[in-house]
Amino acid sequence: PPVSAIPESTKPAVPEGPAPGTPAAKSQAMQLFRQSAEALNEGNEDAARRDIAEGQRLDPESKYGQCLARGLSADPEKLLGKASTKYTVRPNETLGRIAQRALGDNCAFYLLARYSGIRVPRQLAGGQVIRIPGRVALAPPDAVKPDTPPETPPAAVAPAAEAPPPKPSLSP
């Protein structure tokens, strides 16, 4: 008797894409994590959840993926504490930059958004007042270099060059 074809519904599922943990999988996971961060910035939690879940399947060790998942699912007050300080957002500031200064990780932007009751982080505006965890006021953005991690000791940062003295005026 002829061998019948296996019905589609009983065929084993073949995972699509690269095998988890491989360099190709890690690269694809990073792309998914970037997409999920963008979705979170737009307030689209469902799309972010899908992308984070697939990214974590491909690269379960990704710190970025873990941070995004925590920002989406953790209880902000349990993680950051109830004590907070008000902070007035400056023009052109993003929650990512504020999270970097306040929490030491720009990836925690969505956790900070949820802590402050912000549904669409992209809509953050200068003059808006948000909550920052803790009782200490956040330093102004120009006091911290954006690419300098907070744990860098001050001695490792080059001192600012002094301005040369003004030239004397030649007016009579």
mmCIF file with all atom_site columns, C-alpha atoms in Angstrom:
data_model
loop_
_atom_site.group_PDB
_atom_site.id
_atom_site.type_symbol
_atom_site.label_atom_id
_atom_site.label_alt_id
_atom_site.label_comp_id
_atom_site.label_asym_id
_atom_site.label_entity_id
_atom_site.label_seq_id
_atom_site.pdbx_PDB_ins_code
_atom_site.Cartn_x
_atom_site.Cartn_y
_atom_site.Cartn_z
_atom_site.occupancy
_atom_site.B_iso_or_equiv
_atom_site.pdbx_formal_charge
_atom_site.auth_seq_id
_atom_site.auth_comp_id
_atom_site.auth_asym_id
_atom_site.auth_atom_id
_atom_site.pdbx_PDB_model_num
ATOM 1   C CA . PRO A 1 1   ? 0.000  0.000   0.000  1.00 0.00 ? 1   PRO A CA 1
ATOM 2   C CA . PRO A 1 2   ? 1.215  3.525   -0.730 1.00 0.00 ? 2   PRO A CA 1
ATOM 3   C CA . VAL A 1 3   ? 2.509  5.643   2.156  1.00 0.00 ? 3   VAL A CA 1
ATOM 4   C CA . SER A 1 4   ? 0.111  8.432   2.835  1.00 0.00 ? 4   SER A CA 1
ATOM 5   C CA . ALA A 1 5   ? 1.321  11.944  3.360  1.00 0.00 ? 5   ALA A CA 1
ATOM 6   C CA . ILE A 1 6   ? 1.472  13.159  6.952  1.00 0.00 ? 6   ILE A CA 1
ATOM 7   C CA . PRO A 1 7   ? -1.341 15.630  7.565  1.00 0.00 ? 7   PRO A CA 1
ATOM 8   C CA . GLU A 1 8   ? -0.147 19.195  8.153  1.00 0.00 ? 8   GLU A CA 1
ATOM 9   C CA . SER A 1 9   ? -1.652 19.277  11.660 1.00 0.00 ? 9   SER A CA 1
ATOM 10  C CA . THR A 1 10  ? 0.517  16.364  12.862 1.00 0.00 ? 10  THR A CA 1
ATOM 11  C CA . LYS A 1 11  ? 3.819  17.462  11.366 1.00 0.00 ? 11  LYS A CA 1
ATOM 12  C CA . PRO A 1 12  ? 6.345  18.567  13.980 1.00 0.00 ? 12  PRO A CA 1
ATOM 13  C CA . ALA A 1 13  ? 6.821  22.331  14.142 1.00 0.00 ? 13  ALA A CA 1
ATOM 14  C CA . VAL A 1 14  ? 10.094 23.450  12.609 1.00 0.00 ? 14  VAL A CA 1
ATOM 15  C CA . PRO A 1 15  ? 11.376 26.630  14.203 1.00 0.00 ? 15  PRO A CA 1
ATOM 16  C CA . GLU A 1 16  ? 11.965 29.355  11.677 1.00 0.00 ? 16  GLU A CA 1
ATOM 17  C CA . GLY A 1 17  ? 15.095 31.441  11.644 1.00 0.00 ? 17  GLY A CA 1
ATOM 18  C CA . PRO A 1 18  ? 18.481 30.839  13.242 1.00 0.00 ? 18  PRO A CA 1
ATOM 19  C CA . ALA A 1 19  ? 19.051 28.495  16.169 1.00 0.00 ? 19  ALA A CA 1
ATOM 20  C CA . PRO A 1 20  ? 18.850 30.279  19.555 1.00 0.00 ? 20  PRO A CA 1
ATOM 21  C CA . GLY A 1 21  ? 22.164 31.502  20.939 1.00 0.00 ? 21  GLY A CA 1
ATOM 22  C CA . THR A 1 22  ? 23.983 31.607  17.596 1.00 0.00 ? 22  THR A CA 1
ATOM 23  C CA . PRO A 1 23  ? 25.501 34.871  16.363 1.00 0.00 ? 23  PRO A CA 1
ATOM 24  C CA . ALA A 1 24  ? 22.771 35.132  13.721 1.00 0.00 ? 24  ALA A CA 1
ATOM 25  C CA . ALA A 1 25  ? 20.093 34.617  16.397 1.00 0.00 ? 25  ALA A CA 1
ATOM 26  C CA . LYS A 1 26  ? 21.673 37.253  18.639 1.00 0.00 ? 26  LYS A CA 1
ATOM 27  C CA . SER A 1 27  ? 21.743 39.715  15.764 1.00 0.00 ? 27  SER A CA 1
ATOM 28  C CA . GLN A 1 28  ? 18.093 39.028  14.932 1.00 0.00 ? 28  GLN A CA 1
ATOM 29  C CA . ALA A 1 29  ? 17.203 39.304  18.648 1.00 0.00 ? 29  ALA A CA 1
ATOM 30  C CA . MET A 1 30  ? 18.872 42.709  18.880 1.00 0.00 ? 30  MET A CA 1
ATOM 31  C CA . GLN A 1 31  ? 16.843 43.890  15.897 1.00 0.00 ? 31  GLN A CA 1
ATOM 32  C CA . LEU A 1 32  ? 13.672 42.645  17.621 1.00 0.00 ? 32  LEU A CA 1
ATOM 33  C CA . PHE A 1 33  ? 14.655 44.391  20.862 1.00 0.00 ? 33  PHE A CA 1
ATOM 34  C CA . ARG A 1 34  ? 15.186 47.655  18.983 1.00 0.00 ? 34  ARG A CA 1
ATOM 35  C CA . GLN A 1 35  ? 11.753 47.259  17.376 1.00 0.00 ? 35  GLN A CA 1
ATOM 36  C CA . SER A 1 36  ? 10.229 46.560  20.784 1.00 0.00 ? 36  SER A CA 1
ATOM 37  C CA . ALA A 1 37  ? 11.862 49.672  22.271 1.00 0.00 ? 37  ALA A CA 1
ATOM 38  C CA . GLU A 1 38  ? 10.378 51.706  19.421 1.00 0.00 ? 38  GLU A CA 1
ATOM 39  C CA . ALA A 1 39  ? 6.972  50.101  19.997 1.00 0.00 ? 39  ALA A CA 1
ATOM 40  C CA . LEU A 1 40  ? 7.204  50.946  23.711 1.00 0.00 ? 40  LEU A CA 1
ATOM 41  C CA . ASN A 1 41  ? 8.155  54.518  22.841 1.00 0.00 ? 41  ASN A CA 1
ATOM 42  C CA . GLU A 1 42  ? 4.938  54.660  20.806 1.00 0.00 ? 42  GLU A CA 1
ATOM 43  C CA . GLY A 1 43  ? 2.938  53.089  23.647 1.00 0.00 ? 43  GLY A CA 1
ATOM 44  C CA . ASN A 1 44  ? 2.308  49.840  21.735 1.00 0.00 ? 44  ASN A CA 1
ATOM 45  C CA . GLU A 1 45  ? 2.786  47.253  24.481 1.00 0.00 ? 45  GLU A CA 1
ATOM 46  C CA . ASP A 1 46  ? 1.308  44.333  22.515 1.00 0.00 ? 46  ASP A CA 1
ATOM 47  C CA . ALA A 1 47  ? 3.817  44.637  19.658 1.00 0.00 ? 47  ALA A CA 1
ATOM 48  C CA . ALA A 1 48  ? 6.635  45.120  22.165 1.00 0.00 ? 48  ALA A CA 1
ATOM 49  C CA . ARG A 1 49  ? 5.627  41.990  24.091 1.00 0.00 ? 49  ARG A CA 1
ATOM 50  C CA . ARG A 1 50  ? 5.672  39.897  20.898 1.00 0.00 ? 50  ARG A CA 1
ATOM 51  C CA . ASP A 1 51  ? 9.074  41.224  19.802 1.00 0.00 ? 51  ASP A CA 1
ATOM 52  C CA . ILE A 1 52  ? 10.594 40.858  23.275 1.00 0.00 ? 52  ILE A CA 1
ATOM 53  C CA . ALA A 1 53  ? 9.323  37.280  23.612 1.00 0.00 ? 53  ALA A CA 1
ATOM 54  C CA . GLU A 1 54  ? 10.761 36.294  20.228 1.00 0.00 ? 54  GLU A CA 1
ATOM 55  C CA . GLY A 1 55  ? 14.019 38.156  20.933 1.00 0.00 ? 55  GLY A CA 1
ATOM 56  C CA . GLN A 1 56  ? 14.388 36.399  24.276 1.00 0.00 ? 56  GLN A CA 1
ATOM 57  C CA . ARG A 1 57  ? 13.752 33.039  22.597 1.00 0.00 ? 57  ARG A CA 1
ATOM 58  C CA . LEU A 1 58  ? 16.619 33.796  20.204 1.00 0.00 ? 58  LEU A CA 1
ATOM 59  C CA . ASP A 1 59  ? 18.931 35.316  22.832 1.00 0.00 ? 59  ASP A CA 1
ATOM 60  C CA . PRO A 1 60  ? 17.775 34.483  26.366 1.00 0.00 ? 60  PRO A CA 1
ATOM 61  C CA . GLU A 1 61  ? 20.941 35.968  27.897 1.00 0.00 ? 61  GLU A CA 1
ATOM 62  C CA . SER A 1 62  ? 20.501 39.456  26.416 1.00 0.00 ? 62  SER A CA 1
ATOM 63  C CA . LYS A 1 63  ? 20.674 42.092  29.148 1.00 0.00 ? 63  LYS A CA 1
ATOM 64  C CA . TYR A 1 64  ? 18.893 44.541  26.845 1.00 0.00 ? 64  TYR A CA 1
ATOM 65  C CA . GLY A 1 65  ? 16.026 42.115  26.321 1.00 0.00 ? 65  GLY A CA 1
ATOM 66  C CA . GLN A 1 66  ? 15.797 41.448  30.057 1.00 0.00 ? 66  GLN A CA 1
ATOM 67  C CA . CYS A 1 67  ? 15.738 45.181  30.768 1.00 0.00 ? 67  CYS A CA 1
ATOM 68  C CA . LEU A 1 68  ? 12.966 45.820  28.228 1.00 0.00 ? 68  LEU A CA 1
ATOM 69  C CA . ALA A 1 69  ? 10.921 42.899  29.588 1.00 0.00 ? 69  ALA A CA 1
ATOM 70  C CA . ARG A 1 70  ? 11.351 44.213  33.150 1.00 0.00 ? 70  ARG A CA 1
ATOM 71  C CA . GLY A 1 71  ? 10.260 47.695  32.066 1.00 0.00 ? 71  GLY A CA 1
ATOM 72  C CA . LEU A 1 72  ? 7.119  46.219  30.565 1.00 0.00 ? 72  LEU A CA 1
ATOM 73  C CA . SER A 1 73  ? 6.135  43.762  33.274 1.00 0.00 ? 73  SER A CA 1
ATOM 74  C CA . ALA A 1 74  ? 7.668  44.695  36.649 1.00 0.00 ? 74  ALA A CA 1
ATOM 75  C CA . ASP A 1 75  ? 5.770  46.734  39.232 1.00 0.00 ? 75  ASP A CA 1
ATOM 76  C CA . PRO A 1 76  ? 7.550  50.116  39.007 1.00 0.00 ? 76  PRO A CA 1
ATOM 77  C CA . GLU A 1 77  ? 6.928  51.086  42.639 1.00 0.00 ? 77  GLU A CA 1
ATOM 78  C CA . LYS A 1 78  ? 8.142  47.732  43.954 1.00 0.00 ? 78  LYS A CA 1
ATOM 79  C CA . LEU A 1 79  ? 11.279 47.977  41.841 1.00 0.00 ? 79  LEU A CA 1
ATOM 80  C CA . LEU A 1 80  ? 11.997 51.708  42.240 1.00 0.00 ? 80  LEU A CA 1
ATOM 81  C CA . GLY A 1 81  ? 10.334 52.452  45.592 1.00 0.00 ? 81  GLY A CA 1
ATOM 82  C CA . LYS A 1 82  ? 7.451  54.705  46.545 1.00 0.00 ? 82  LYS A CA 1
ATOM 83  C CA . ALA A 1 83  ? 9.628  57.658  47.558 1.00 0.00 ? 83  ALA A CA 1
ATOM 84  C CA . SER A 1 84  ? 10.056 59.989  44.611 1.00 0.00 ? 84  SER A CA 1
ATOM 85  C CA . THR A 1 85  ? 11.064 63.488  43.598 1.00 0.00 ? 85  THR A CA 1
ATOM 86  C CA . LYS A 1 86  ? 9.364  65.660  41.004 1.00 0.00 ? 86  LYS A CA 1
ATOM 87  C CA . TYR A 1 87  ? 11.433 66.461  37.947 1.00 0.00 ? 87  TYR A CA 1
ATOM 88  C CA . THR A 1 88  ? 10.600 69.015  35.269 1.00 0.00 ? 88  THR A CA 1
ATOM 89  C CA . VAL A 1 89  ? 11.516 67.748  31.819 1.00 0.00 ? 89  VAL A CA 1
ATOM 90  C CA . ARG A 1 90  ? 13.666 70.077  29.762 1.00 0.00 ? 90  ARG A CA 1
ATOM 91  C CA . PRO A 1 91  ? 13.058 70.729  26.063 1.00 0.00 ? 91  PRO A CA 1
ATOM 92  C CA . ASN A 1 92  ? 14.234 67.865  23.818 1.00 0.00 ? 92  ASN A CA 1
ATOM 93  C CA . GLU A 1 93  ? 14.893 65.491  26.746 1.00 0.00 ? 93  GLU A CA 1
ATOM 94  C CA . THR A 1 94  ? 13.847 61.880  26.331 1.00 0.00 ? 94  THR A CA 1
ATOM 95  C CA . LEU A 1 95  ? 12.846 59.353  28.956 1.00 0.00 ? 95  LEU A CA 1
ATOM 96  C CA . GLY A 1 96  ? 15.858 57.289  27.856 1.00 0.00 ? 96  GLY A CA 1
ATOM 97  C CA . ARG A 1 97  ? 18.261 60.096  28.743 1.00 0.00 ? 97  ARG A CA 1
ATOM 98  C CA . ILE A 1 98  ? 16.454 60.772  32.005 1.00 0.00 ? 98  ILE A CA 1
ATOM 99  C CA . ALA A 1 99  ? 16.487 57.039  32.870 1.00 0.00 ? 99  ALA A CA 1
ATOM 100 C CA . GLN A 1 100 ? 20.233 56.948  32.155 1.00 0.00 ? 100 GLN A CA 1
ATOM 101 C CA . ARG A 1 101 ? 20.830 59.759  34.641 1.00 0.00 ? 101 ARG A CA 1
ATOM 102 C CA . ALA A 1 102 ? 18.277 58.662  37.247 1.00 0.00 ? 102 ALA A CA 1
ATOM 103 C CA . LEU A 1 103 ? 18.579 54.866  37.055 1.00 0.00 ? 103 LEU A CA 1
ATOM 104 C CA . GLY A 1 104 ? 21.927 54.312  35.329 1.00 0.00 ? 104 GLY A CA 1
ATOM 105 C CA . ASP A 1 105 ? 20.354 52.617  32.296 1.00 0.00 ? 105 ASP A CA 1
ATOM 106 C CA . ASN A 1 106 ? 18.612 54.259  29.342 1.00 0.00 ? 106 ASN A CA 1
ATOM 107 C CA . CYS A 1 107 ? 16.885 50.939  28.633 1.00 0.00 ? 107 CYS A CA 1
ATOM 108 C CA . ALA A 1 108 ? 14.796 51.505  31.781 1.00 0.00 ? 108 ALA A CA 1
ATOM 109 C CA . PHE A 1 109 ? 12.913 54.322  30.015 1.00 0.00 ? 109 PHE A CA 1
ATOM 110 C CA . TYR A 1 110 ? 9.643  52.386  29.935 1.00 0.00 ? 110 TYR A CA 1
ATOM 111 C CA . LEU A 1 111 ? 9.882  51.437  33.594 1.00 0.00 ? 111 LEU A CA 1
ATOM 112 C CA . LEU A 1 112 ? 10.335 55.149  34.354 1.00 0.00 ? 112 LEU A CA 1
ATOM 113 C CA . ALA A 1 113 ? 7.414  55.990  32.047 1.00 0.00 ? 113 ALA A CA 1
ATOM 114 C CA . ARG A 1 114 ? 5.148  53.590  33.913 1.00 0.00 ? 114 ARG A CA 1
ATOM 115 C CA . TYR A 1 115 ? 6.438  54.930  37.263 1.00 0.00 ? 115 TYR A CA 1
ATOM 116 C CA . SER A 1 116 ? 5.329  58.396  36.144 1.00 0.00 ? 116 SER A CA 1
ATOM 117 C CA . GLY A 1 117 ? 2.052  57.288  34.555 1.00 0.00 ? 117 GLY A CA 1
ATOM 118 C CA . ILE A 1 118 ? 3.195  58.046  30.998 1.00 0.00 ? 118 ILE A CA 1
ATOM 119 C CA . ARG A 1 119 ? 1.513  55.870  28.363 1.00 0.00 ? 119 ARG A CA 1
ATOM 120 C CA . VAL A 1 120 ? 3.376  57.126  25.275 1.00 0.00 ? 120 VAL A CA 1
ATOM 121 C CA . PRO A 1 121 ? 6.986  58.064  26.123 1.00 0.00 ? 121 PRO A CA 1
ATOM 122 C CA . ARG A 1 122 ? 7.523  59.700  22.714 1.00 0.00 ? 122 ARG A CA 1
ATOM 123 C CA . GLN A 1 123 ? 5.008  62.378  23.712 1.00 0.00 ? 123 GLN A CA 1
ATOM 124 C CA . LEU A 1 124 ? 7.167  63.577  26.606 1.00 0.00 ? 124 LEU A CA 1
ATOM 125 C CA . ALA A 1 125 ? 7.414  67.360  26.419 1.00 0.00 ? 125 ALA A CA 1
ATOM 126 C CA . GLY A 1 126 ? 9.571  70.068  27.907 1.00 0.00 ? 126 GLY A CA 1
ATOM 127 C CA . GLY A 1 127 ? 7.935  71.499  31.031 1.00 0.00 ? 127 GLY A CA 1
ATOM 128 C CA . GLN A 1 128 ? 6.165  68.226  31.850 1.00 0.00 ? 128 GLN A CA 1
ATOM 129 C CA . VAL A 1 129 ? 6.630  67.099  35.470 1.00 0.00 ? 129 VAL A CA 1
ATOM 130 C CA . ILE A 1 130 ? 7.477  63.439  36.076 1.00 0.00 ? 130 ILE A CA 1
ATOM 131 C CA . ARG A 1 131 ? 8.459  61.318  39.065 1.00 0.00 ? 131 ARG A CA 1
ATOM 132 C CA . ILE A 1 132 ? 12.063 60.293  39.667 1.00 0.00 ? 132 ILE A CA 1
ATOM 133 C CA . PRO A 1 133 ? 12.717 57.541  42.224 1.00 0.00 ? 133 PRO A CA 1
ATOM 134 C CA . GLY A 1 134 ? 14.324 58.652  45.486 1.00 0.00 ? 134 GLY A CA 1
ATOM 135 C CA . ARG A 1 135 ? 14.417 61.824  47.506 1.00 0.00 ? 135 ARG A CA 1
ATOM 136 C CA . VAL A 1 136 ? 17.431 63.417  45.816 1.00 0.00 ? 136 VAL A CA 1
ATOM 137 C CA . ALA A 1 137 ? 16.891 65.917  43.015 1.00 0.00 ? 137 ALA A CA 1
ATOM 138 C CA . LEU A 1 138 ? 18.204 64.822  39.631 1.00 0.00 ? 138 LEU A CA 1
ATOM 139 C CA . ALA A 1 139 ? 21.149 66.830  38.320 1.00 0.00 ? 139 ALA A CA 1
ATOM 140 C CA . PRO A 1 140 ? 20.448 68.905  35.206 1.00 0.00 ? 140 PRO A CA 1
ATOM 141 C CA . PRO A 1 141 ? 21.216 67.095  31.939 1.00 0.00 ? 141 PRO A CA 1
ATOM 142 C CA . ASP A 1 142 ? 24.192 69.310  31.127 1.00 0.00 ? 142 ASP A CA 1
ATOM 143 C CA . ALA A 1 143 ? 25.874 68.235  34.379 1.00 0.00 ? 143 ALA A CA 1
ATOM 144 C CA . VAL A 1 144 ? 26.232 64.647  33.121 1.00 0.00 ? 144 VAL A CA 1
ATOM 145 C CA . LYS A 1 145 ? 27.832 63.700  29.831 1.00 0.00 ? 145 LYS A CA 1
ATOM 146 C CA . PRO A 1 146 ? 25.375 61.412  27.966 1.00 0.00 ? 146 PRO A CA 1
ATOM 147 C CA . ASP A 1 147 ? 28.023 58.818  27.029 1.00 0.00 ? 147 ASP A CA 1
ATOM 148 C CA . THR A 1 148 ? 29.650 58.704  30.478 1.00 0.00 ? 148 THR A CA 1
ATOM 149 C CA . PRO A 1 149 ? 28.329 55.849  32.603 1.00 0.00 ? 149 PRO A CA 1
ATOM 150 C CA . PRO A 1 150 ? 27.365 56.946  36.119 1.00 0.00 ? 150 PRO A CA 1
ATOM 151 C CA . GLU A 1 151 ? 29.860 54.579  37.733 1.00 0.00 ? 151 GLU A CA 1
ATOM 152 C CA . THR A 1 152 ? 32.832 56.282  36.051 1.00 0.00 ? 152 THR A CA 1
ATOM 153 C CA . PRO A 1 153 ? 34.939 57.905  38.766 1.00 0.00 ? 153 PRO A CA 1
ATOM 154 C CA . PRO A 1 154 ? 35.291 61.684  38.391 1.00 0.00 ? 154 PRO A CA 1
ATOM 155 C CA . ALA A 1 155 ? 39.091 61.362  38.012 1.00 0.00 ? 155 ALA A CA 1
ATOM 156 C CA . ALA A 1 156 ? 38.555 59.413  34.783 1.00 0.00 ? 156 ALA A CA 1
ATOM 157 C CA . VAL A 1 157 ? 36.771 62.357  33.168 1.00 0.00 ? 157 VAL A CA 1
ATOM 158 C CA . ALA A 1 158 ? 39.089 64.919  31.610 1.00 0.00 ? 158 ALA A CA 1
ATOM 159 C CA . PRO A 1 159 ? 38.789 68.391  33.171 1.00 0.00 ? 159 PRO A CA 1
ATOM 160 C CA . ALA A 1 160 ? 37.240 71.080  31.023 1.00 0.00 ? 160 ALA A CA 1
ATOM 161 C CA . ALA A 1 161 ? 39.736 73.338  29.293 1.00 0.00 ? 161 ALA A CA 1
ATOM 162 C CA . GLU A 1 162 ? 39.870 76.856  30.700 1.00 0.00 ? 162 GLU A CA 1
ATOM 163 C CA . ALA A 1 163 ? 38.898 79.659  28.362 1.00 0.00 ? 163 ALA A CA 1
ATOM 164 C CA . PRO A 1 164 ? 41.746 81.996  27.382 1.00 0.00 ? 164 PRO A CA 1
ATOM 165 C CA . PRO A 1 165 ? 41.631 85.457  28.949 1.00 0.00 ? 165 PRO A CA 1
ATOM 166 C CA . PRO A 1 166 ? 39.784 88.069  26.860 1.00 0.00 ? 166 PRO A CA 1
ATOM 167 C CA . LYS A 1 167 ? 41.897 90.162  24.487 1.00 0.00 ? 167 LYS A CA 1
ATOM 168 C CA . PRO A 1 168 ? 42.242 93.807  25.453 1.00 0.00 ? 168 PRO A CA 1
ATOM 169 C CA . SER A 1 169 ? 39.995 96.214  23.594 1.00 0.00 ? 169 SER A CA 1
ATOM 170 C CA . LEU A 1 170 ? 41.641 98.614  21.130 1.00 0.00 ? 170 LEU A CA 1
ATOM 171 C CA . SER A 1 171 ? 39.080 101.383 21.543 1.00 0.00 ? 171 SER A CA 1
ATOM 172 C CA . PRO A 1 172 ? 40.529 104.914 22.090 1.00 0.00 ? 172 PRO A CA 1
#
